[in-house]
Coordinates of C-alpha atoms in Angstrom, one line a residue:
M1 CA 0.1 -22.8 -20.7
A2 CA 0.8 -19.1 -21.2
E3 CA 2.5 -18.1 -24.4
R4 CA 6.1 -17.0 -23.9
I5 CA 7.0 -13.4 -24.6
A6 CA 10.1 -12.9 -26.7
E7 CA 13.2 -11.7 -25.0
E8 CA 13.7 -8.8 -27.4
K9 CA 10.1 -7.7 -26.5
I10 CA 11.0 -7.8 -22.8
D11 CA 14.1 -5.7 -23.5
Q12 CA 12.0 -3.2 -25.6
I13 CA 9.5 -2.8 -22.7
R14 CA 12.3 -2.3 -20.2
Q15 CA 14.0 0.3 -22.4
T16 CA 10.8 2.2 -23.2
V17 CA 8.9 2.2 -19.9
D18 CA 9.9 4.9 -17.3
I19 CA 9.8 3.3 -13.8
V20 CA 9.1 6.7 -12.2
E21 CA 6.0 7.2 -14.4
V22 CA 4.7 3.7 -13.6
I23 CA 5.3 3.8 -9.8
S24 CA 3.8 7.3 -9.7
D25 CA 0.4 5.7 -10.5
Y26 CA 0.7 3.9 -7.2
V27 CA 2.9 6.1 -5.0
Q28 CA 3.3 9.9 -4.6
L29 CA 6.9 10.6 -5.5
K30 CA 9.0 13.7 -4.8
K31 CA 12.4 14.4 -6.4
Q32 CA 15.3 14.6 -4.0
G33 CA 18.6 14.9 -5.7
R34 CA 18.9 12.3 -8.5
N35 CA 16.3 10.0 -7.1
Y36 CA 12.6 10.1 -6.2
F37 CA 11.2 9.3 -2.7
G38 CA 7.7 8.4 -1.4
L39 CA 5.9 6.3 1.2
C40 CA 6.5 2.6 0.7
P41 CA 3.4 0.8 -0.7
F42 CA 4.7 -2.5 0.8
H43 CA 4.7 -1.5 4.5
G44 CA 3.3 1.2 6.7
E45 CA 5.4 4.2 7.4
S46 CA 5.0 8.0 7.9
T47 CA 8.5 9.1 6.7
P48 CA 9.4 8.3 3.1
S49 CA 12.0 5.6 2.8
F50 CA 11.0 4.3 -0.6
S51 CA 13.4 5.4 -3.3
V52 CA 13.2 5.2 -7.1
S53 CA 16.2 5.7 -9.4
P54 CA 15.3 6.9 -12.9
D55 CA 19.0 6.4 -13.9
K56 CA 19.1 2.7 -13.0
Q57 CA 15.3 2.1 -13.5
I58 CA 15.0 0.4 -10.1
F59 CA 13.3 0.9 -6.8
H60 CA 14.3 0.1 -3.2
C61 CA 12.8 0.6 0.2
F62 CA 15.3 1.3 3.0
G63 CA 12.7 0.5 5.6
C64 CA 11.4 -3.0 4.6
G65 CA 14.0 -4.0 2.0
A66 CA 11.7 -4.3 -1.0
G67 CA 13.4 -3.7 -4.2
G68 CA 13.6 -4.5 -7.9
N69 CA 12.7 -3.1 -11.3
V70 CA 9.4 -2.1 -12.9
F71 CA 8.4 -5.7 -13.6
S72 CA 8.9 -6.9 -10.0
F73 CA 7.2 -3.7 -8.6
L74 CA 4.0 -4.6 -10.4
M75 CA 4.4 -8.3 -9.6
E76 CA 4.8 -7.7 -5.8
L77 CA 2.2 -4.9 -5.5
E78 CA -0.6 -6.5 -7.6
G79 CA 0.2 -10.1 -7.0
I80 CA 0.5 -10.9 -10.7
S81 CA 2.9 -13.0 -12.8
F82 CA 5.8 -11.7 -14.8
Q83 CA 3.8 -12.4 -18.0
E84 CA 0.9 -10.3 -16.7
A85 CA 3.2 -7.5 -15.7
A86 CA 4.9 -7.5 -19.1
V87 CA 1.4 -7.4 -20.8
K88 CA 0.3 -4.5 -18.6
L89 CA 3.5 -2.5 -19.3
A90 CA 3.5 -3.2 -23.0
A91 CA -0.1 -1.8 -23.2
K92 CA 1.1 1.3 -21.4
V93 CA 3.7 2.1 -24.0
N94 CA 1.9 0.7 -27.0
I95 CA 4.2 -2.2 -27.7
D96 CA 2.8 -5.1 -29.7
L97 CA 3.9 -8.3 -28.0
E98 CA 2.9 -10.4 -31.1
I99 CA 1.3 -13.1 -28.8
N100 CA -2.1 -14.3 -27.8
L101 CA -3.0 -11.9 -25.0
A102 CA -5.6 -14.2 -23.6
S103 CA -2.9 -16.8 -23.3
A104 CA -0.5 -14.4 -21.7
N105 CA -3.0 -13.2 -19.2
G106 CA -3.6 -16.8 -18.2
G107 CA -0.4 -16.7 -16.2
K108 CA -2.4 -15.8 -13.1
R109 CA -4.0 -18.9 -11.7
I110 CA -7.7 -18.0 -11.2
S111 CA -10.0 -21.0 -10.8
N112 CA -12.9 -21.6 -13.1
E113 CA -15.2 -21.2 -10.2
L114 CA -13.9 -17.8 -9.2
Q115 CA -14.0 -16.7 -12.8
S116 CA -17.6 -17.9 -13.0
M117 CA -18.5 -15.8 -9.9
L118 CA -17.0 -12.7 -11.6
D119 CA -18.8 -13.4 -14.9
A120 CA -22.1 -13.9 -13.2
H121 CA -21.8 -10.6 -11.3
E122 CA -20.9 -8.8 -14.5
L123 CA -23.8 -10.3 -16.4
L124 CA -26.3 -9.4 -13.7
R125 CA -24.9 -5.9 -13.4
K126 CA -25.7 -5.3 -17.0
F127 CA -29.0 -7.0 -16.8
Y128 CA -30.1 -5.1 -13.6
H129 CA -29.1 -1.8 -15.2
H130 CA -31.0 -2.7 -18.4
L131 CA -34.1 -3.5 -16.4
L132 CA -34.0 -0.2 -14.6
V133 CA -33.5 2.1 -17.6
N134 CA -35.1 0.3 -20.5
T135 CA -38.1 -1.7 -19.3
K136 CA -41.6 -1.2 -18.0
E137 CA -40.8 -3.6 -15.1
G138 CA -38.2 -1.1 -13.9
Q139 CA -40.1 2.1 -14.6
H140 CA -41.4 2.5 -11.0
A141 CA -37.8 2.0 -9.6
L142 CA -36.4 4.6 -12.1
E143 CA -39.1 7.1 -11.1
Y144 CA -38.3 6.4 -7.4
L145 CA -34.6 7.3 -8.0
L146 CA -35.4 10.4 -10.1
N147 CA -37.8 11.7 -7.5
R148 CA -35.0 11.3 -4.9
G149 CA -32.6 13.5 -6.8
F150 CA -30.7 10.9 -8.9
T151 CA -29.9 11.9 -12.5
R152 CA -29.7 9.7 -15.5
E153 CA -26.0 10.5 -15.7
S154 CA -25.4 9.3 -12.2
I155 CA -27.5 6.2 -12.7
D156 CA -25.4 5.3 -15.8
K157 CA -22.1 6.2 -14.2
F158 CA -22.6 4.0 -11.1
Q159 CA -24.5 1.4 -13.2
I160 CA -27.5 1.4 -10.8
G161 CA -30.1 -1.2 -11.6
Y162 CA -33.3 -3.0 -10.5
S163 CA -34.0 -6.6 -9.5
L164 CA -37.3 -8.1 -10.5
N165 CA -39.9 -9.0 -7.8
S166 CA -39.4 -12.7 -8.4
W167 CA -38.3 -15.6 -6.2
D168 CA -36.4 -17.5 -8.9
F169 CA -35.8 -15.3 -12.0
V170 CA -32.0 -15.0 -11.3
C171 CA -31.8 -18.7 -10.5
K172 CA -33.3 -19.6 -13.9
F173 CA -31.4 -16.8 -15.7
L174 CA -28.0 -18.0 -14.5
S175 CA -28.8 -21.7 -14.9
K176 CA -29.8 -21.2 -18.6
R177 CA -26.3 -19.8 -19.1
D178 CA -24.6 -22.8 -17.4
F179 CA -23.7 -21.1 -14.2
S180 CA -23.5 -23.7 -11.4
P181 CA -26.1 -23.1 -8.6
E182 CA -23.7 -24.3 -6.0
W183 CA -21.1 -21.6 -7.0
M184 CA -23.8 -18.9 -7.5
E185 CA -24.8 -19.6 -3.9
K186 CA -21.2 -19.2 -2.8
A187 CA -21.1 -16.0 -4.8
G188 CA -24.0 -14.7 -2.7
L189 CA -26.4 -14.3 -5.6
I190 CA -28.9 -17.0 -4.7
I191 CA -29.8 -18.8 -1.4
K192 CA -30.4 -22.5 -0.8
R193 CA -33.6 -23.6 1.0
E194 CA -32.8 -26.0 3.8
R195 CA -36.1 -27.9 3.6
D196 CA -35.8 -29.1 0.0
G197 CA -32.4 -28.0 -1.3
T198 CA -33.9 -25.7 -4.0
Y199 CA -32.6 -22.2 -4.6
F200 CA -34.2 -18.7 -4.6
D201 CA -33.0 -15.2 -5.5
R202 CA -31.3 -13.2 -2.8
F203 CA -32.4 -9.8 -4.3
R204 CA -36.0 -9.1 -5.2
D205 CA -37.8 -5.9 -6.0
R206 CA -34.8 -3.7 -5.0
I207 CA -32.7 -0.9 -6.4
M208 CA -29.4 -2.6 -7.2
F209 CA -26.1 -0.8 -6.5
P210 CA -23.2 -2.8 -7.9
I211 CA -19.9 -2.9 -5.9
F212 CA -16.7 -2.8 -7.9
D213 CA -13.2 -3.8 -7.0
R214 CA -10.2 -1.5 -7.6
H215 CA -10.0 -2.7 -11.3
G216 CA -13.7 -2.1 -12.0
N217 CA -14.8 -5.7 -11.8
T218 CA -18.3 -6.3 -10.3
I219 CA -17.9 -8.3 -7.2
A220 CA -21.1 -7.7 -5.1
F221 CA -24.3 -5.8 -4.8
S222 CA -26.2 -3.8 -2.3
G223 CA -30.0 -3.8 -2.8
R224 CA -32.2 -1.0 -1.5
S225 CA -35.8 -1.6 -0.7
L226 CA -38.4 0.6 -2.5
G227 CA -40.7 0.9 0.4
A228 CA -40.8 0.0 4.1
E229 CA -39.4 -3.5 3.6
E230 CA -36.6 -4.4 5.9
P231 CA -33.7 -4.4 5.8
K232 CA -33.5 -1.1 4.0
Y233 CA -30.2 -2.2 2.4
L234 CA -29.6 -5.9 1.7
N235 CA -25.9 -6.5 0.9
S236 CA -24.1 -9.5 -0.6
P237 CA -22.3 -11.6 1.9
E238 CA -18.5 -11.8 2.0
T239 CA -17.3 -14.3 -0.6
A240 CA -14.2 -15.5 -2.3
I241 CA -14.3 -12.4 -4.5
F242 CA -15.8 -9.8 -2.1
N243 CA -14.1 -8.7 1.2
K244 CA -15.5 -5.5 2.4
S245 CA -12.5 -4.7 4.6
K246 CA -10.4 -4.4 1.4
I247 CA -12.9 -2.5 -0.8
L248 CA -13.3 1.2 -1.2
Y249 CA -16.4 2.1 -3.1
N250 CA -15.9 4.2 -6.2
Y251 CA -12.1 3.9 -6.0
H252 CA -11.8 2.8 -9.7
L253 CA -13.8 5.8 -10.9
A254 CA -12.4 8.3 -8.5
K255 CA -8.7 7.5 -8.9
P256 CA -8.0 9.9 -11.8
S257 CA -9.6 12.8 -9.9
I258 CA -7.8 11.8 -6.7
K259 CA -4.5 11.8 -8.6
K260 CA -5.2 15.1 -10.3
M261 CA -6.4 16.9 -7.2
Q262 CA -3.9 15.1 -4.9
H263 CA -6.8 14.8 -2.5
A264 CA -9.6 12.3 -1.6
V265 CA -12.9 12.7 0.3
L266 CA -13.7 9.6 2.5
F267 CA -17.4 8.9 3.1
E268 CA -19.0 6.3 5.4
G269 CA -21.2 4.7 2.8
F270 CA -21.8 4.4 -0.9
A271 CA -25.0 6.4 -0.9
D272 CA -23.2 9.4 0.4
C273 CA -20.4 8.9 -2.1
I274 CA -23.0 8.9 -5.0
A275 CA -24.8 11.9 -3.7
A276 CA -21.5 13.8 -3.3
D277 CA -20.5 12.8 -6.9
R278 CA -23.8 14.3 -8.1
S279 CA -22.8 17.6 -6.4
G280 CA -19.5 17.7 -8.2
V281 CA -17.2 15.9 -5.6
E282 CA -15.7 13.4 -8.0
N283 CA -12.8 12.4 -5.8
G284 CA -15.1 10.7 -3.2
I285 CA -14.7 7.1 -2.0
A286 CA -16.4 5.1 0.8
T287 CA -15.9 2.2 3.1
M288 CA -18.5 -0.6 2.8
G289 CA -20.1 -0.5 6.2
T290 CA -16.9 -1.3 8.1
S291 CA -14.3 0.7 9.9
L292 CA -11.2 1.9 8.0
T293 CA -8.7 -1.1 7.8
D294 CA -5.0 -1.5 7.1
D295 CA -6.0 -2.8 3.6
H296 CA -7.9 0.4 3.0
I297 CA -4.9 2.4 4.2
A298 CA -2.5 0.5 1.8
L299 CA -4.8 1.2 -1.1
L300 CA -5.1 4.9 -0.3
R301 CA -1.4 5.2 0.1
Q302 CA -0.9 4.4 -3.6
S303 CA -2.7 7.5 -4.7
V304 CA -2.9 10.2 -2.1
Q305 CA -1.6 11.6 1.2
S306 CA -4.3 14.3 1.8
I307 CA -7.8 13.1 2.9
T308 CA -11.0 14.9 4.0
I309 CA -13.2 12.7 6.2
C310 CA -16.9 13.4 5.6
Y311 CA -19.0 11.1 7.9
D312 CA -22.4 11.6 9.4
S313 CA -22.6 14.4 12.0
D314 CA -24.5 12.4 14.6
K315 CA -22.7 10.9 17.6
A316 CA -21.9 7.6 15.9
G317 CA -20.5 9.4 12.8
I318 CA -18.3 11.7 14.9
E319 CA -16.9 8.7 16.8
A320 CA -16.3 6.9 13.5
A321 CA -14.6 10.0 12.1
Y322 CA -12.3 10.2 15.1
R323 CA -11.3 6.5 14.8
A324 CA -10.7 6.9 11.0
G325 CA -8.7 10.1 11.6
N326 CA -6.4 8.5 14.1
H327 CA -5.8 5.6 11.8
L328 CA -5.0 7.9 8.9
H329 CA -2.9 10.2 11.0
N330 CA -0.8 7.4 12.4
A331 CA -0.2 6.2 8.8
G332 CA 1.2 9.7 7.8
F333 CA -1.8 11.2 6.0
Q334 CA -2.7 14.9 6.1
I335 CA -6.3 15.0 7.4
K336 CA -9.2 17.3 7.5
V337 CA -12.8 16.7 8.7
A338 CA -15.9 18.0 7.1
M339 CA -18.7 18.8 9.6
M340 CA -22.5 19.2 9.0
A341 CA -25.1 20.6 11.4
D342 CA -28.1 18.9 12.9
G343 CA -26.9 15.3 12.8
Q344 CA -27.3 15.1 9.0
D345 CA -25.5 12.7 6.6
P346 CA -24.0 14.1 3.4
D347 CA -27.0 12.8 1.3
E348 CA -29.5 14.6 3.5
Y349 CA -27.5 17.7 3.6
I350 CA -27.2 17.9 -0.2
K351 CA -31.0 17.4 -0.6
K352 CA -31.8 20.1 1.9
N353 CA -29.1 22.7 1.1
G354 CA -28.0 21.9 -2.5
A355 CA -24.7 20.9 -4.2
D356 CA -23.0 24.4 -4.1
K357 CA -23.4 24.7 -0.3
F358 CA -22.1 21.2 0.2
R359 CA -19.0 21.9 -1.8
S360 CA -18.3 25.3 -0.2
E361 CA -19.7 25.1 3.3
V362 CA -19.0 21.5 4.1
I363 CA -16.0 20.2 2.0
G364 CA -14.5 23.6 1.5
A365 CA -14.8 24.6 5.1
S366 CA -13.3 21.4 6.5
L367 CA -11.6 21.5 9.9
T368 CA -7.9 20.6 10.4
W369 CA -7.4 17.4 12.4
M370 CA -6.5 19.4 15.5
A371 CA -9.5 21.7 15.2
F372 CA -11.7 18.7 14.9
K373 CA -10.2 17.3 18.1
F374 CA -11.0 20.6 19.9
L375 CA -14.7 19.9 19.1
Y376 CA -14.5 16.2 19.7
F377 CA -13.2 16.5 23.2
R378 CA -15.7 19.1 24.2
R379 CA -18.6 16.8 23.6
G380 CA -20.5 15.9 26.8
K381 CA -18.6 18.4 28.9
N382 CA -20.0 21.4 30.7
L383 CA -17.2 24.0 30.2
Q384 CA -18.9 26.3 32.8
N385 CA -18.0 23.6 35.3
E386 CA -14.5 24.0 36.6
G387 CA -13.7 20.3 36.8
D388 CA -14.9 19.7 33.2
R389 CA -13.1 22.8 32.0
L390 CA -9.7 21.8 33.5
A391 CA -10.1 18.2 32.3
Y392 CA -10.8 19.5 28.7
I393 CA -7.8 21.9 28.8
E394 CA -5.5 19.1 30.0
V395 CA -6.6 16.7 27.2
I396 CA -6.2 19.4 24.6
L397 CA -2.7 20.3 25.9
K398 CA -1.7 16.6 25.5
E399 CA -3.0 16.6 21.9
I400 CA -1.1 19.8 21.1
S401 CA 2.1 18.4 22.6
Q402 CA 2.0 15.7 19.9
L403 CA 2.0 18.2 17.0
S404 CA 5.4 18.0 15.2
K405 CA 5.5 21.7 14.1
A406 CA 6.3 24.5 16.5
V407 CA 4.1 26.9 14.6
E408 CA 1.1 24.7 15.0
R409 CA 1.7 24.2 18.7
D410 CA 2.0 28.0 19.2
H411 CA -1.2 28.6 17.1
Y412 CA -3.4 26.2 19.1
L413 CA -1.9 27.3 22.5
R414 CA -2.9 30.9 21.7
Q415 CA -6.4 29.8 20.7
L416 CA -6.8 27.9 24.0
A417 CA -5.4 30.8 26.0
A418 CA -7.8 33.3 24.3
E419 CA -10.9 31.1 24.7
F420 CA -10.4 30.6 28.5
S421 CA -8.5 33.8 29.3
L422 CA -5.5 31.8 30.5
S423 CA -1.8 32.8 30.6
L424 CA -0.1 31.7 27.4
E425 CA 3.2 31.2 29.3
A426 CA 1.5 28.9 31.8
L427 CA -0.1 26.8 29.0
M428 CA 3.3 26.6 27.2
Q429 CA 5.0 25.4 30.3
Q430 CA 2.3 22.8 30.9
Q431 CA 2.4 21.7 27.3
K432 CA 6.2 21.2 27.5
Q433 CA 5.8 19.1 30.5
F434 CA 3.4 16.8 28.6
F435 CA 5.7 16.8 25.6
F436 CA 8.8 15.7 27.6
A437 CA 6.8 13.2 29.7
E438 CA 5.6 11.6 26.5
K439 CA 9.1 11.6 25.1
R440 CA 10.4 9.7 28.2
K441 CA 7.4 7.3 28.1
S442 CA 8.1 6.3 24.5
S443 CA 11.9 6.6 24.7
G444 CA 13.1 5.2 21.4
K445 CA 9.8 3.4 20.7
N446 CA 9.1 5.1 17.4
E447 CA 12.7 5.7 16.2
T448 CA 12.6 2.9 13.6
F449 CA 9.2 4.0 12.3
H450 CA 10.0 7.6 11.9
K451 CA 13.6 7.4 10.8
P452 CA 14.0 4.3 8.7
L453 CA 16.7 5.9 6.6
V454 CA 19.0 6.7 9.6
I455 CA 18.4 3.3 11.1
A456 CA 19.1 1.5 7.9
K457 CA 22.4 3.3 7.5
R458 CA 23.4 2.6 11.1
A459 CA 22.6 -1.1 10.6
E460 CA 24.9 -1.1 7.5
E461 CA 27.8 0.5 9.5
L462 CA 27.6 -2.3 12.1
K463 CA 28.1 -5.0 9.6
P464 CA 31.6 -6.8 9.7
K465 CA 34.3 -5.7 7.4
H466 CA 34.1 -8.6 5.0
F467 CA 30.4 -8.1 4.6
T468 CA 30.8 -4.4 3.7
A469 CA 33.8 -5.3 1.4
E470 CA 31.7 -7.8 -0.5
R471 CA 28.9 -5.4 -1.0
C472 CA 31.2 -2.7 -2.3
L473 CA 32.8 -5.1 -4.7
I474 CA 29.3 -6.2 -6.0
A475 CA 28.4 -2.5 -6.3
H476 CA 31.4 -1.8 -8.6
M477 CA 30.8 -5.1 -10.5
L478 CA 27.2 -4.0 -11.2
K479 CA 28.5 -0.6 -12.5
N480 CA 31.5 -1.8 -14.5
R481 CA 31.9 -4.9 -16.6
D482 CA 35.7 -4.7 -16.5
A483 CA 35.6 -4.4 -12.7
A484 CA 33.5 -7.6 -12.5
Y485 CA 36.2 -9.6 -14.4
K486 CA 39.0 -8.0 -12.4
V487 CA 37.3 -9.1 -9.2
Q488 CA 36.9 -12.6 -10.5
E489 CA 40.7 -12.6 -11.3
L490 CA 41.6 -11.2 -7.9
L491 CA 39.5 -13.9 -6.1
A492 CA 41.7 -16.5 -7.8
G493 CA 39.2 -19.3 -7.4
N494 CA 38.1 -18.2 -3.9
T495 CA 34.5 -17.4 -3.2
F496 CA 32.6 -14.7 -1.2
N497 CA 31.8 -15.5 2.4
I498 CA 28.2 -14.6 2.2
D499 CA 26.3 -17.2 0.1
E500 CA 23.8 -14.7 -1.3
H501 CA 26.7 -12.4 -2.4
Q502 CA 28.4 -15.3 -4.2
A503 CA 25.1 -16.2 -5.9
I504 CA 24.7 -12.6 -7.1
I505 CA 28.2 -12.5 -8.7
T506 CA 27.6 -15.9 -10.2
Y507 CA 24.5 -14.5 -11.8
L508 CA 26.3 -11.3 -12.8
L509 CA 29.2 -13.0 -14.5
A510 CA 26.8 -15.1 -16.5
F511 CA 24.8 -12.0 -17.4
Y512 CA 27.9 -10.3 -18.7
E513 CA 28.5 -13.2 -21.1
D514 CA 25.5 -12.0 -23.1
H515 CA 25.5 -8.2 -22.2
L516 CA 28.3 -5.9 -23.1
E517 CA 27.1 -3.1 -20.9
P518 CA 25.9 -2.9 -17.3
D519 CA 22.1 -2.7 -17.1
S520 CA 20.6 -2.7 -13.6
S521 CA 17.0 -3.2 -14.7
A522 CA 17.9 -6.0 -17.2
F523 CA 20.0 -7.8 -14.5
L524 CA 17.1 -7.8 -12.1
T525 CA 14.9 -9.4 -14.7
Y526 CA 17.7 -12.0 -15.3
I527 CA 17.8 -13.0 -11.6
Q528 CA 15.3 -15.6 -10.7
D529 CA 15.3 -15.3 -6.9
D530 CA 13.1 -12.6 -5.3
N531 CA 15.4 -12.3 -2.2
L532 CA 18.5 -11.8 -4.4
R533 CA 16.6 -9.1 -6.5
R534 CA 15.9 -7.1 -3.3
M535 CA 19.5 -7.5 -2.3
V536 CA 20.8 -6.3 -5.6
A537 CA 18.4 -3.3 -5.5
N538 CA 19.8 -2.4 -2.1
I539 CA 23.4 -2.6 -3.3
E540 CA 22.6 -0.6 -6.4
M541 CA 21.5 2.3 -4.1
M542 CA 24.9 2.4 -2.4
S543 CA 26.9 5.5 -2.8
I544 CA 30.3 4.5 -4.5
N545 CA 32.9 6.3 -6.5
D546 CA 32.3 6.5 -10.3
E547 CA 35.8 5.1 -10.9
V548 CA 37.5 2.4 -8.9
S549 CA 41.3 1.8 -8.8
N550 CA 42.9 -1.6 -8.8
Q551 CA 44.3 -0.8 -5.3
E552 CA 40.7 -0.2 -4.0
L553 CA 39.6 -3.5 -5.4
T554 CA 42.6 -5.3 -4.0
D555 CA 41.9 -3.8 -0.5
Y556 CA 38.3 -5.1 -0.6
I557 CA 39.5 -8.5 -1.8
K558 CA 41.9 -8.6 1.1
Q559 CA 39.1 -8.0 3.6
V560 CA 37.1 -10.8 2.0
L561 CA 39.9 -13.3 2.1
N562 CA 41.1 -12.3 5.5
Y563 CA 37.8 -13.4 7.0
Q564 CA 38.6 -17.0 6.1
K565 CA 42.0 -16.6 7.8
L566 CA 40.3 -15.1 10.9
L567 CA 38.0 -18.1 11.1
K568 CA 41.0 -20.4 10.8
I569 CA 42.8 -18.4 13.6
K570 CA 39.8 -18.8 15.9
E571 CA 39.7 -22.6 15.2
K572 CA 43.4 -22.7 16.1
E573 CA 42.9 -20.7 19.2
V574 CA 40.3 -23.3 20.4
E575 CA 42.8 -26.1 19.6
L576 CA 45.5 -24.2 21.5
K577 CA 43.4 -23.9 24.7
E578 CA 42.6 -27.6 24.5
A579 CA 46.3 -28.5 24.2
E580 CA 47.2 -26.3 27.1
R581 CA 44.3 -27.8 29.2
Q582 CA 45.8 -31.3 28.5
H583 CA 49.3 -30.0 29.3
D584 CA 50.5 -31.0 25.8
F585 CA 52.9 -28.1 25.6
S586 CA 54.8 -29.3 22.5
K587 CA 51.5 -29.4 20.6
A588 CA 50.5 -26.1 22.0
A589 CA 53.8 -24.6 20.8
V590 CA 53.2 -25.9 17.2
I591 CA 49.7 -24.5 17.2
G592 CA 50.9 -21.1 18.6
N593 CA 53.4 -20.9 15.8
E594 CA 50.7 -21.6 13.2
I595 CA 48.5 -18.9 14.7
N596 CA 51.4 -16.4 14.4
Q597 CA 52.0 -17.3 10.8
L598 CA 48.3 -16.8 9.9
R599 CA 48.3 -13.4 11.7
K600 CA 51.2 -12.3 9.5
L601 CA 49.2 -13.0 6.4
L602 CA 46.4 -10.6 7.5

């Protein structure tokens, strides 16, 4: 069982840590007024609806409803326990928790088998690297790499290694260290023979490239053959610890550069990423032989909004760049595309032209997303042919019509007019037709996605009076301890109509028994229910007056209590109709009088 962290230590962490600084490690934030805004890391959006309050030390997303304090942010985003979040934050601000950290970190339930998989990969990474750089057995592999342009610095940085030309060395190596063969097979490190149930090594006589997760843990390998042996690259299978659709190669090493430059370069494979790093592009990352996924997008969103796609310049690479670009564009990223001549990949280009040219003439000369689409849609068309030319102009006009900025639309329309000697006015007219046709086609379809703040406010306005009144009362109670007790007094034993609202004030009144001053972040730690935490964060972001009069509180209380009377009136109205249907007019008269008396109380 994890060792409990003292309450005073939790308070010290909360009072020392700056939530803006912590969240800035995961989300790009920009200050707007008193708060900071950015793209929500918990759901896909292209317009920032994620707000962080430095005054209250809380966050809230107006789009998806996520909300809480610095502890709950880490817990939700990284899937860790409260204990682990506290340990992580304490380390960030150099607070000694005075507990056994190994015990505290045990809060996250990871099975012995999964931990064994991670430990085995870590052990083999170190061993493979040692074999490559320190032994005679790895000498030919080291020379092979050095002859292909690798440097010792790069080999060490990426922990490249070598696997022995042996059928069972890894099997024996791991067995001697008490790693279960069954689990090492599930980890993808060894393979079971069907004929006799014995095991043999998956990787033999190969250059070994370790694959790391976002935290720097070794979770898989890719082994490159030294000669003509196929396959050229042999990769670990997907396992319980390795899912290639969630992994971006080099992310853990590139993240500081990405944050510093506010820009990332996306490659199609890890070999290109390593080659680019050798040329000085240290903000490079790569997918692992798969298309860009939503998980990749979510990971990128934490660090950057501007990305250059640098894929192979052959037909398949250009198609892949177009697909990736659309995915990134739809997620709200600013995109450029780096192009290379003659169907080369980045690794080949660097070997042929050198690092300086790659940085200046490929990465530095990247095309805007729209300029890339000009080239993309030309492929396979004979623009001397009238039909092809008109078809190309039409598709480009449709793409231009989707640009949000008038200046961009004007720029590309002029470019198109100049290239084909066309009337700018005619192109503008045609483009507007496409623009309004698309508007009609998608009428309202994207409103929620692009304007979450407006929609969220509109939804709030549509709530019934008693709901809004209860929220306003809670907002004032969260801000002022005296107001909380005044509301309790005015309720006179009655409760809020919304169960969650009643639960919040029950928590809050108990919180004030031990806390003399309001503290939004501390209260969110005090609440045990995730749904209530999000609700409190939402209420905390409401705009209310700094001071609240007794009359204002009384008016809100009246709206709360009136709702019960309105419900009673509706019940009586149903009884009245039933009495009239049965021609029981004396009963109907009594009920009618009761309804009138209830209405006078409103």
